[in-house]
Coordinates of C-alpha atoms in Angstrom, one line a residue:
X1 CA 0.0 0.0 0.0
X2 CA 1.9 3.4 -1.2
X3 CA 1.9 6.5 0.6
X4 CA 0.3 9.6 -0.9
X5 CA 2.3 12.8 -0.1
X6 CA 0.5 15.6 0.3
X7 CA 1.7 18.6 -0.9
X8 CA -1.1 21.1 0.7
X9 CA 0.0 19.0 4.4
X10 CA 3.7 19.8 4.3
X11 CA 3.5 23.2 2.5
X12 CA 1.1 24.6 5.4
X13 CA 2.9 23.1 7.8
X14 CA 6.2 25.2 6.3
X15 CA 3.8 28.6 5.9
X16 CA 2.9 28.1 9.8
X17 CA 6.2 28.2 10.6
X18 CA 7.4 31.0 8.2
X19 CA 4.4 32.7 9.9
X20 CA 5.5 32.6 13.3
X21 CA 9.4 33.4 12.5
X22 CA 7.8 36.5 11.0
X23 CA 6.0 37.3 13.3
X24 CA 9.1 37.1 16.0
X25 CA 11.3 39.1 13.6
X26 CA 8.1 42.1 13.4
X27 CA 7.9 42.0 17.6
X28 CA 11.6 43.0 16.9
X29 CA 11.1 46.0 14.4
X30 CA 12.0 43.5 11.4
X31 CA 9.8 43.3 8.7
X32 CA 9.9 41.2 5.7
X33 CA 9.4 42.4 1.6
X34 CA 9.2 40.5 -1.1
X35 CA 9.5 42.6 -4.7
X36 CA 7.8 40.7 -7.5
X37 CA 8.3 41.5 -11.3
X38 CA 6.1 40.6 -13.9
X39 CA 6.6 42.3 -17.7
X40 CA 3.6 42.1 -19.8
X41 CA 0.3 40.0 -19.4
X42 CA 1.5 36.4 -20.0
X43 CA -1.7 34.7 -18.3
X44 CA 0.1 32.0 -16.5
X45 CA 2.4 34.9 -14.6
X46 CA -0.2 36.6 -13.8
X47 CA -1.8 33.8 -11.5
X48 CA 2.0 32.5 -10.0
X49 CA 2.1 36.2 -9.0
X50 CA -1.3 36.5 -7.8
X51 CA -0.4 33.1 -5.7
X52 CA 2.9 34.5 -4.7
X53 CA 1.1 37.5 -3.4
X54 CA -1.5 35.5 -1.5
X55 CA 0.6 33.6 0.4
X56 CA 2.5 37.0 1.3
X57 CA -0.5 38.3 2.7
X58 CA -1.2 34.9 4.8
X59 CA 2.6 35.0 6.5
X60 CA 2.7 38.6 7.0
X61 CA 5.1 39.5 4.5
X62 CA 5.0 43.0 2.4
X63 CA 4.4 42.0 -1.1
X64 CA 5.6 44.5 -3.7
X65 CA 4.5 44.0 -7.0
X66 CA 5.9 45.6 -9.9
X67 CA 3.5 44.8 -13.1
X68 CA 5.7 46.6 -16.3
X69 CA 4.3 46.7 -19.7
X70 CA 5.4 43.9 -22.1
X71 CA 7.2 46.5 -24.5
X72 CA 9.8 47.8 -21.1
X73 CA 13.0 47.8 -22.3
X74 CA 16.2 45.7 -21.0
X75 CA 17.8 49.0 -19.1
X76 CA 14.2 50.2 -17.9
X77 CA 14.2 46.7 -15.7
X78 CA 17.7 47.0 -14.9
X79 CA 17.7 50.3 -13.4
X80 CA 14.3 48.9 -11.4
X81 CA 16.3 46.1 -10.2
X82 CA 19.2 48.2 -9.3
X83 CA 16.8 50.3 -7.1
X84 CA 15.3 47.3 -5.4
X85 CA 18.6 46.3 -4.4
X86 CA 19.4 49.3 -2.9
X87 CA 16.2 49.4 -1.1
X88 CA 16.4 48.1 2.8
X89 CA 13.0 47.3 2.6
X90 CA 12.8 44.7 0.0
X91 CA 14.5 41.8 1.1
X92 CA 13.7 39.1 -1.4
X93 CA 13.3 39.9 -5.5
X94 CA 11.8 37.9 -7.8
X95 CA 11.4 38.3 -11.7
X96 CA 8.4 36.3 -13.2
X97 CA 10.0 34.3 -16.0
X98 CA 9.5 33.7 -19.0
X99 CA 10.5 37.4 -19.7
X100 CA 9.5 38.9 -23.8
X101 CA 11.9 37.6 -25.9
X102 CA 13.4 40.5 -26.6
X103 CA 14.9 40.6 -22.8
X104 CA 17.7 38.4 -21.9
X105 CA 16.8 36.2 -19.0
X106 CA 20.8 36.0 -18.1
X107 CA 21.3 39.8 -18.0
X108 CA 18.1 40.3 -15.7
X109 CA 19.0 37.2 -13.5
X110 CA 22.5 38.5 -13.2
X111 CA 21.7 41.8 -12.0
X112 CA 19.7 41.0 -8.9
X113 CA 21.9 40.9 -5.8
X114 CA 22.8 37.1 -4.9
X115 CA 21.5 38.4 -1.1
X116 CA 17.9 39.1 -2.3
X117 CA 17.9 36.2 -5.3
X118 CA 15.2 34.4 -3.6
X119 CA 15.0 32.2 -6.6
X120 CA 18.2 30.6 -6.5
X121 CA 18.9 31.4 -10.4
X122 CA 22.0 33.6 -10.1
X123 CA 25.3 32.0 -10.7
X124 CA 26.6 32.6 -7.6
X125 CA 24.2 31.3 -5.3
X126 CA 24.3 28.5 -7.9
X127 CA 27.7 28.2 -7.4
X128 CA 27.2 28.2 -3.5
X129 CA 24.6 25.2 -3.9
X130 CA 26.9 23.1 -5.7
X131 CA 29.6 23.4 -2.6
X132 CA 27.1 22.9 -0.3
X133 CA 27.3 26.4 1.2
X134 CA 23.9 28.2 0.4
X135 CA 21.5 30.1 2.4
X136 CA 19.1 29.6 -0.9
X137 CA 18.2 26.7 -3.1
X138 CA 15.4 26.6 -5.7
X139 CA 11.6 26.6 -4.4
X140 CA 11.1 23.4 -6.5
X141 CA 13.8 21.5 -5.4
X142 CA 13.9 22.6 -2.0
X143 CA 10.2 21.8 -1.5
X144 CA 11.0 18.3 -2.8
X145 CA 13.5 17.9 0.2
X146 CA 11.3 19.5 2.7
X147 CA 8.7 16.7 1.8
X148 CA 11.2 13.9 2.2
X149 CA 12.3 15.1 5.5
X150 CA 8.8 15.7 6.5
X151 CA 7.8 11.9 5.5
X152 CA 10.8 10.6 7.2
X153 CA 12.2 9.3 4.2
X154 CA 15.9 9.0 4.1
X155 CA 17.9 9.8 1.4
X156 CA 21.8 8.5 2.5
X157 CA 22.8 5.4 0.7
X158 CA 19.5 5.9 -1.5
X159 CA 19.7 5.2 -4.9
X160 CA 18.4 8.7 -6.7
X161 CA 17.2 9.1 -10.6
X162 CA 16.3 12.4 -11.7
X163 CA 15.1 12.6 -14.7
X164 CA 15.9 16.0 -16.5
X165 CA 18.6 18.7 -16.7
X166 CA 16.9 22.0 -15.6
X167 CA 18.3 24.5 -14.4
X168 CA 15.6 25.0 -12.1
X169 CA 14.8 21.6 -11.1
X170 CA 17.0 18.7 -12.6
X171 CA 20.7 20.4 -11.9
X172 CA 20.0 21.5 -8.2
X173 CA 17.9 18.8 -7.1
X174 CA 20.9 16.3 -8.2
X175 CA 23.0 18.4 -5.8
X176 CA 20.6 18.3 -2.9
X177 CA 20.0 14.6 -2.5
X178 CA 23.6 14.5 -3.0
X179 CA 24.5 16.1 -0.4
X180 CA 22.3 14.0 1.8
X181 CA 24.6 11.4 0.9
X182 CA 21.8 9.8 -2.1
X183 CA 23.9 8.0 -5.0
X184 CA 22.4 10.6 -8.1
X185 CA 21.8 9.9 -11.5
X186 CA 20.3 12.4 -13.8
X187 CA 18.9 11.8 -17.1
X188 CA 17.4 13.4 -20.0
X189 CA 16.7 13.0 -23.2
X190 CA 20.3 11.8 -24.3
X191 CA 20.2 9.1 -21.6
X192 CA 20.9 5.7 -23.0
X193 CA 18.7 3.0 -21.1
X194 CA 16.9 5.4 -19.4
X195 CA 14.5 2.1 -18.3
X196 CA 17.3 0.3 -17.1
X197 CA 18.3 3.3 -14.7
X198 CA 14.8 4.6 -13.6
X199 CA 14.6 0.3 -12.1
X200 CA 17.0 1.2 -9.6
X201 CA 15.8 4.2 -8.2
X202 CA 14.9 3.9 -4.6
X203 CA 13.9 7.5 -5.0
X204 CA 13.0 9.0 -9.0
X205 CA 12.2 12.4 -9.4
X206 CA 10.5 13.0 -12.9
X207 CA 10.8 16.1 -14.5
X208 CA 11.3 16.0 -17.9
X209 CA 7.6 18.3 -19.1
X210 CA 6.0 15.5 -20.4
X211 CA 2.5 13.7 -19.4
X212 CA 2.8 10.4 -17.9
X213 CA 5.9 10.1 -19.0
X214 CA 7.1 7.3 -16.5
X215 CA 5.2 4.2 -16.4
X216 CA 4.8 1.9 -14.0
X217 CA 7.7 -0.8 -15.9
X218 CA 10.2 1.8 -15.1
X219 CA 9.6 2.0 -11.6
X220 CA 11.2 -0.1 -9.2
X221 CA 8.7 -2.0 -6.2
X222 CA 8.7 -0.2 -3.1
X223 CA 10.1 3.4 -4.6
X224 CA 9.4 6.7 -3.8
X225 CA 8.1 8.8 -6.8
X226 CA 8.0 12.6 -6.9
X227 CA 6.3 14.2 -9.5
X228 CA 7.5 17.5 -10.7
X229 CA 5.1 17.7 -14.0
X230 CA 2.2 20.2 -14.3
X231 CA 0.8 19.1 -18.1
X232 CA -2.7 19.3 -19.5
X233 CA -4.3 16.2 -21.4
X234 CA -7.9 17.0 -22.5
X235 CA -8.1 19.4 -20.2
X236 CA -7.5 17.1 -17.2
X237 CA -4.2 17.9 -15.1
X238 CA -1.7 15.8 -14.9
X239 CA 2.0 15.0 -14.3
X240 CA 5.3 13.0 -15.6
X241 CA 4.1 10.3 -13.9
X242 CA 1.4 7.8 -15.1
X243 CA -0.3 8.2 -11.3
X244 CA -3.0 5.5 -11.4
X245 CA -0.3 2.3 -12.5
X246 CA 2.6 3.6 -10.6
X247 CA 1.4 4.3 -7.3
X248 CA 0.3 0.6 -7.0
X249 CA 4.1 -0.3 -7.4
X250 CA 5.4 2.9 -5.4
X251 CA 5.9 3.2 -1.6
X252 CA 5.3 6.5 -1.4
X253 CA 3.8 9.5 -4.6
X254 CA 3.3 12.8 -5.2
X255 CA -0.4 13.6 -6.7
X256 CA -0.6 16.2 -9.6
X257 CA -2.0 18.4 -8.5
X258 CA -1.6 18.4 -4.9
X259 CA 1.8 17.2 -4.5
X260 CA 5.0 19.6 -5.1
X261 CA 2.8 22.4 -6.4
X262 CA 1.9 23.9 -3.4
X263 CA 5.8 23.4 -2.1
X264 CA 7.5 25.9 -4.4
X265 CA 5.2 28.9 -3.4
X266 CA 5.9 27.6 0.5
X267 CA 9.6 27.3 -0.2
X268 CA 9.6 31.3 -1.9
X269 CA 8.3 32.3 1.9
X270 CA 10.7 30.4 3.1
X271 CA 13.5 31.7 1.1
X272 CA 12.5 35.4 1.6
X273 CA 12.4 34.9 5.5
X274 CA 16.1 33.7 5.5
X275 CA 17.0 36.4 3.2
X276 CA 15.3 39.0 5.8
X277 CA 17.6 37.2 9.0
X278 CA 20.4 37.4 6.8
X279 CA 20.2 41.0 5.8
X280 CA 19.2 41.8 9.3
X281 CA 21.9 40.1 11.0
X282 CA 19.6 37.5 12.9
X283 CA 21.3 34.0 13.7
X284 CA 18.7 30.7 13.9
X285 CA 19.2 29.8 17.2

């Protein structure tokens, strides 16, 4: 019988306590800002911000949103950034991707400070995750590890598959369960027996962007599945993860939705709390 983790369980659980470390750090003359970025009226953006916002207004964190028209140019959002990064009041900063094309994701990543790069995007925080030195780590892949940890599931002398490369997901959540001591594989789409390697996995992460992707003949009896995917078929939502034959095999699934969803919003709150202590010189005890 397989274990359904619940996303909306753990991701309250880490909201509760980002609200009462808030909290603490306000009874002390702290407060918390989050600057959010959005150029032009992609729909999707629109309701991650909306979300992001939200969940702001739950935890008691300021939520500044800056809503640009999709025509800005590259040095109109640079010179914004540069003044949020100036600004003691904004701790975290976060620009809703995917930018127009004629803006260069890099560039804009690049300019926000690495202090207040609550996303995890810019190289050097990057840099500081693979060398297991961060104070940030991507919402996605953090969220996974936050679930594992809340499940009890233990990832040292686990045999971990992820499958895709990401930046945002594959790349960094290789580098997590590594440093928990997993033994990591990642794969993507030039991965030769990608069957043969999914088998082993005590613990497969799939996110690769494609519908039930992995079937239940990839997955080994008794693993624990996480399902990164957010795809449409019909209408219906789904994930990488072919839900209804894999979970008889699995010890322990994400849903879609359900599952990481509500993580990476939860981690964001997360991640602009630490940046707040940090900036504002106050140690976890």
């Amino acid at each position: 019988m397989y274990k359904l983790i619940d996303g909306k369980e753990i991701s309250a659980a880490v909201k509760e306590r980002v609200k009462n470390e808030v909290a603490i750090l306000n009874s002390k003359g702290i407060s918390v800002g989050l600057a959010v970025i959005i150029v032009g009226e992609d729909p999707a953006s629109k309701i991650y911000v909306a979300n992001k916002k939200k969940a702001c207004e739950q935890l008691g964190i300021r939520s500044m949103e800056y809503a640009l028209d999709a025509d800005t140019t590259e040095e109109e959002l640079l010179e914004l950034i540069n003044t949020l990064n100036e600004e003691k009041s904004v701790n975290g900063i976060l620009c809703q991707l995917p930018l127009p094309k004629h803006l260069d994701e890099k560039i804009i990543i690049n300019a926000i400070s690495p202090e207040k790069d609550v996303d995890a995007f810019h190289p050097h925080n990057v840099g500081r995750i693979m060398i297991g030195d961060y104070d940030f780590v991507p919402c996605t892949p953090a969220g996974i590890m936050e679930m594992l940890k809340y499940e009890g599931i233990e990832v040292e002398g686990k045999t971990c598959v992820v499958i895709g490369r990401s930046n945002i997901v594959g790349k960094p959540m290789g580098m997590l369960l590594l440093h928990k001591n997993g033994t990591v594989t990642i794969c993507h789409s030039r991965t030769k027996n990608l069957l043969e390697i999914c088998r082993e996995a005590d613990i497969l992460v799939a996110a690769v962007g494609k519908a039930e992707f992995v079937t239940a003949d990839m997955v080994k009896e008794g693993a624990v599945v996480i399902d990164v995917g957010m795809n449409r078929i019909d209408g219906r939502l789904c994930g990488d993860v072919d839900f209804e034959n894999v979970k008889e095999k699995a010890s322990a699934i994400t849903p879609v939705p359900g599952g990481v969803g509500p993580m990476t919003i939860a981690m964001l709150m997360q991640n602009t709390l630490t940046a707040a202590k940090r900036q504002n010189g106050v140690c976890d005890e």
